[in-house]
Structures are given as C-alpha cells and as structure tokens.
Amino acid sequence: MTAIISTAYSRDLGDELRRLRESCTGLGGRAMAIQLGWDPSKVSTIENGKARASDIDLVQYLATCGKDIDFMEDFRRRYRNAFDLYFVQVPDNLRTIAMTESMAKKIVSYDIMTVHGLLQTQRYARELFVDGDIEAPEDIEKYVQARMERQTILRRPNRPECLFYVHELALQLHLGDAQLMEDQYLRLLFNTHILRVVPANVRGAAFQTKCTLYEFEKVPPVVFTETNMGQVFAQDNAAVERGRRLFERLDAVALESGSPGEFHPWAPTDPGVTVSRHRALVTLVT
C-alpha cells in the first residue's frame, strides 16, 4: 500500500470497495482488516482513496468479497489509473461525478450552451438527451433520473457553497415547447442568488470550455469538464490554477447575482415571444 494524494476517481473506486465489503461480507472495516491480516487502519485508508492498494491487496480484498478472477481483472484495470492527476472516463459513468459533488464544500461552474445539470428541470434535462441523439433511447430516463438525484445535494442542511455562471447563449437556446422553457427559466429565477449571467456581448467568454471547480474540506481541488465523448477530471496544480483564472475573469464580466425574494416570474406568453424571455431573466439578475 502506497500513500499518495487522493483523486476523485480513487475516492470513487475506494467507495466501490466499501460497498462490496458491506454487501458481500457483512463485515465492518475493522473485522475485514482482521480477516485479511492487515493493520486496522489499512481498510479505511484504501476505501477512502487515500492510498494506492497493491495488486496483491486488491486480490486479497476482492477474493474475501467472493469475486472471481474476471471481476478482479476488470477492477484492477480500472484501478490502474485511479491516482492519475488527469483522468478521462466515458460520459455514462455517473458515480465519480456524483460522489465528487456530494463531497464538495464549494462548487463553481461555467456553462456556455446549456444550464448546469444541478439547475436543470427534469423536462429540460430529458430534452437535452433527446435532442443530442447520442444516447440510446432506452437509457435516457436512467440518465435523467440520475441528474435529478444529484440535485439533492442542494437541499441538504450542509449543502455546498455554489456559484453557477451561465452564458446568455444558454438562455437563448430554445428546447422543446414554450412551457418547458418557462419552467426552466422559473427554476433559474428561484436560484438567482447562486446564478450569474455572462452577457452575450462578452464574446470571448463564449469561446471558453465549460468548466467546474470543486473544492473540498480535506482533499485537493478538482477541475472538471466534459463533452459527449468523455469526462475529464484534472487535479494537477496547473490545471486548477487555469480554472481559477477563468472564474476570476468571469467574476469581472458577469452580471451580479441577486436575492430570490426580489424577483417575480413573468406571466406565460405565446410561443412566438418566448425568445424574449431570456432577456427578461438577464434584466432581473442585474
């Protein structure tokens, strides 16, 4: 076992081991350590992603959980990159990002063409998947529900401090029918205290990449970005510093956030004037 800086993915895989222990053995962490002949702290350290387990450690652990050689080889393959400071995974892996959000004490994000997933309504999220036409139709509902479940962190008593920057282009993008967009705009209006709009005339900001910075209580910060092809987690100091510079720039050009008590939703309108609603939202958050 090698002590090392934990990463979002090492914590995810460590948590996967914990779940296997609980579901397959019924043993507590200390009892598992005794079963394996390990120091009592070793199980906790590995399950929290704070140290790299050796191949022998993983085989012993997984064998105690009753896993076969094929499972062990698949887990070892994934674990090989668990502590990389730059890590890329397929976008349909939902565990790592959900765990990262649930552990964060602060989340700062920037989205250019869409509203951030933590602020999306269910219909808006579904329409994004449908219009994207990449995910298999039978998988879309699973992804939508996972996105809605991630939003529970905003309702926790110890919820993370959040700030969402969104470019005005995202508010101009019309998805589905007028009622869908009306509901999404209302969701944003009720969250204007954590929302800042980057005006369309700040053209340089539109050429940036969507980005989220996660900060934690006891582990290093992580910068995250994604495309339809992959999710990128970067923990290297240079990457984190670039993320911080981006948000410093956005802080200088974005409209100020407001208090939700100061705003009033507009009345429903005909679909023909829906395109103007984003301008009402921009006006409200100034």
PDB file of C-alpha atoms in Angstrom, residues 3-100:
ATOM      1  CA  ALA A   3       0.447   6.664   0.462  1.00  0.00           C
ATOM      2  CA  ILE A   4      -0.422   9.187  -2.257  1.00  0.00           C
ATOM      3  CA  ILE A   5      -2.656  12.206  -2.949  1.00  0.00           C
ATOM      4  CA  SER A   6      -6.222  11.019  -3.391  1.00  0.00           C
ATOM      5  CA  THR A   7      -8.213  11.884  -6.518  1.00  0.00           C
ATOM      6  CA  ALA A   8     -11.883  11.965  -7.460  1.00  0.00           C
ATOM      7  CA  TYR A   9     -11.515   8.568  -9.120  1.00  0.00           C
ATOM      8  CA  SER A  10      -9.540   6.956  -6.285  1.00  0.00           C
ATOM      9  CA  ARG A  11     -12.272   8.015  -3.874  1.00  0.00           C
ATOM     10  CA  ASP A  12     -14.927   6.624  -6.213  1.00  0.00           C
ATOM     11  CA  LEU A  13     -13.210   3.243  -6.549  1.00  0.00           C
ATOM     12  CA  GLY A  14     -12.442   3.149  -2.835  1.00  0.00           C
ATOM     13  CA  ASP A  15     -16.118   3.692  -2.134  1.00  0.00           C
ATOM     14  CA  GLU A  16     -16.916   0.887  -4.575  1.00  0.00           C
ATOM     15  CA  LEU A  17     -14.725  -1.420  -2.497  1.00  0.00           C
ATOM     16  CA  ARG A  18     -16.523  -0.330   0.663  1.00  0.00           C
ATOM     17  CA  ARG A  19     -19.888  -1.119  -0.907  1.00  0.00           C
ATOM     18  CA  LEU A  20     -18.620  -4.542  -1.955  1.00  0.00           C
ATOM     19  CA  ARG A  21     -17.409  -5.261   1.578  1.00  0.00           C
ATOM     20  CA  GLU A  22     -20.728  -4.284   3.111  1.00  0.00           C
ATOM     21  CA  SER A  23     -22.914  -6.103   0.583  1.00  0.00           C
ATOM     22  CA  CYS A  24     -20.805  -9.245   0.085  1.00  0.00           C
ATOM     23  CA  THR A  25     -19.279  -9.939   3.509  1.00  0.00           C
ATOM     24  CA  GLY A  26     -21.326  -8.109   6.128  1.00  0.00           C
ATOM     25  CA  LEU A  27     -18.022  -7.300   7.843  1.00  0.00           C
ATOM     26  CA  GLY A  28     -17.166  -3.927   9.345  1.00  0.00           C
ATOM     27  CA  GLY A  29     -13.909  -2.275   8.375  1.00  0.00           C
ATOM     28  CA  ARG A  30     -12.028  -3.498  11.432  1.00  0.00           C
ATOM     29  CA  ALA A  31     -13.357  -7.056  11.082  1.00  0.00           C
ATOM     30  CA  MET A  32     -12.345  -7.020   7.402  1.00  0.00           C
ATOM     31  CA  ALA A  33      -8.808  -5.972   8.371  1.00  0.00           C
ATOM     32  CA  ILE A  34      -8.600  -8.828  10.866  1.00  0.00           C
ATOM     33  CA  GLN A  35      -9.884 -11.251   8.220  1.00  0.00           C
ATOM     34  CA  LEU A  36      -7.141 -10.105   5.842  1.00  0.00           C
ATOM     35  CA  GLY A  37      -4.417  -9.880   8.486  1.00  0.00           C
ATOM     36  CA  TRP A  38      -3.995  -6.151   7.825  1.00  0.00           C
ATOM     37  CA  ASP A  39      -3.382  -3.213  10.115  1.00  0.00           C
ATOM     38  CA  PRO A  40      -6.838  -1.938  11.270  1.00  0.00           C
ATOM     39  CA  SER A  41      -6.396   1.412   9.501  1.00  0.00           C
ATOM     40  CA  LYS A  42      -5.492  -0.111   6.143  1.00  0.00           C
ATOM     41  CA  VAL A  43      -9.046  -0.936   5.054  1.00  0.00           C
ATOM     42  CA  SER A  44     -10.257   2.587   5.869  1.00  0.00           C
ATOM     43  CA  THR A  45      -7.321   4.199   4.066  1.00  0.00           C
ATOM     44  CA  ILE A  46      -7.900   2.190   0.885  1.00  0.00           C
ATOM     45  CA  GLU A  47     -11.686   2.603   0.946  1.00  0.00           C
ATOM     46  CA  ASN A  48     -11.316   6.373   1.295  1.00  0.00           C
ATOM     47  CA  GLY A  49      -8.986   6.504  -1.711  1.00  0.00           C
ATOM     48  CA  LYS A  50      -6.129   7.887   0.378  1.00  0.00           C
ATOM     49  CA  ALA A  51      -3.577   5.223  -0.572  1.00  0.00           C
ATOM     50  CA  ARG A  52      -2.933   3.014  -3.582  1.00  0.00           C
ATOM     51  CA  ALA A  53      -3.560  -0.655  -2.849  1.00  0.00           C
ATOM     52  CA  SER A  54      -1.109  -3.104  -4.373  1.00  0.00           C
ATOM     53  CA  ASP A  55      -2.272  -5.779  -6.796  1.00  0.00           C
ATOM     54  CA  ILE A  56      -1.946  -8.339  -4.002  1.00  0.00           C
ATOM     55  CA  ASP A  57      -4.018  -6.138  -1.677  1.00  0.00           C
ATOM     56  CA  LEU A  58      -6.787  -5.912  -4.291  1.00  0.00           C
ATOM     57  CA  VAL A  59      -6.792  -9.644  -4.987  1.00  0.00           C
ATOM     58  CA  GLN A  60      -6.995 -10.461  -1.283  1.00  0.00           C
ATOM     59  CA  TYR A  61      -9.728  -7.895  -0.681  1.00  0.00           C
ATOM     60  CA  LEU A  62     -11.859  -8.912  -3.651  1.00  0.00           C
ATOM     61  CA  ALA A  63     -11.386 -12.621  -3.006  1.00  0.00           C
ATOM     62  CA  THR A  64     -12.703 -12.075   0.534  1.00  0.00           C
ATOM     63  CA  CYS A  65     -15.730 -10.410  -1.097  1.00  0.00           C
ATOM     64  CA  GLY A  66     -16.228 -13.591  -3.158  1.00  0.00           C
ATOM     65  CA  LYS A  67     -15.346 -12.063  -6.532  1.00  0.00           C
ATOM     66  CA  ASP A  68     -13.993 -14.195  -9.366  1.00  0.00           C
ATOM     67  CA  ILE A  69     -10.878 -13.647 -11.472  1.00  0.00           C
ATOM     68  CA  ASP A  70     -12.733 -11.810 -14.256  1.00  0.00           C
ATOM     69  CA  PHE A  71     -14.128  -9.269 -11.786  1.00  0.00           C
ATOM     70  CA  MET A  72     -10.701  -8.852 -10.215  1.00  0.00           C
ATOM     71  CA  GLU A  73      -9.034  -8.211 -13.568  1.00  0.00           C
ATOM     72  CA  ASP A  74     -11.658  -5.645 -14.554  1.00  0.00           C
ATOM     73  CA  PHE A  75     -11.321  -3.812 -11.232  1.00  0.00           C
ATOM     74  CA  ARG A  76      -7.515  -3.873 -11.395  1.00  0.00           C
ATOM     75  CA  ARG A  77      -7.683  -2.430 -14.929  1.00  0.00           C
ATOM     76  CA  ARG A  78      -9.812   0.468 -13.717  1.00  0.00           C
ATOM     77  CA  TYR A  79      -7.772   0.926 -10.548  1.00  0.00           C
ATOM     78  CA  ARG A  80      -4.567   1.311 -12.559  1.00  0.00           C
ATOM     79  CA  ASN A  81      -5.451   4.955 -13.340  1.00  0.00           C
ATOM     80  CA  ALA A  82      -7.182   5.760 -10.066  1.00  0.00           C
ATOM     81  CA  PHE A  83      -4.487   8.183  -8.849  1.00  0.00           C
ATOM     82  CA  ASP A  84      -3.705   9.941 -12.133  1.00  0.00           C
ATOM     83  CA  LEU A  85      -3.836  13.731 -11.758  1.00  0.00           C
ATOM     84  CA  TYR A  86      -5.501  13.860 -15.196  1.00  0.00           C
ATOM     85  CA  PHE A  87      -8.186  11.252 -15.686  1.00  0.00           C
ATOM     86  CA  VAL A  88     -10.656  10.701 -18.551  1.00  0.00           C
ATOM     87  CA  GLN A  89     -13.636   8.370 -18.455  1.00  0.00           C
ATOM     88  CA  VAL A  90     -16.687   7.674 -20.594  1.00  0.00           C
ATOM     89  CA  PRO A  91     -19.579  10.100 -20.021  1.00  0.00           C
ATOM     90  CA  ASP A  92     -22.032   7.397 -18.954  1.00  0.00           C
ATOM     91  CA  ASN A  93     -20.057   6.790 -15.745  1.00  0.00           C
ATOM     92  CA  LEU A  94     -22.236   8.639 -13.239  1.00  0.00           C
ATOM     93  CA  ARG A  95     -20.659   7.556  -9.952  1.00  0.00           C
ATOM     94  CA  THR A  96     -17.478   9.636  -9.999  1.00  0.00           C
ATOM     95  CA  ILE A  97     -19.159  12.958 -10.729  1.00  0.00           C
ATOM     96  CA  ALA A  98     -21.992  12.290  -8.255  1.00  0.00           C
ATOM     97  CA  MET A  99     -19.537  11.420  -5.498  1.00  0.00           C
ATOM     98  CA  THR A 100     -17.383  14.449  -6.302  1.00  0.00           C
TER      99      THR A 100
END
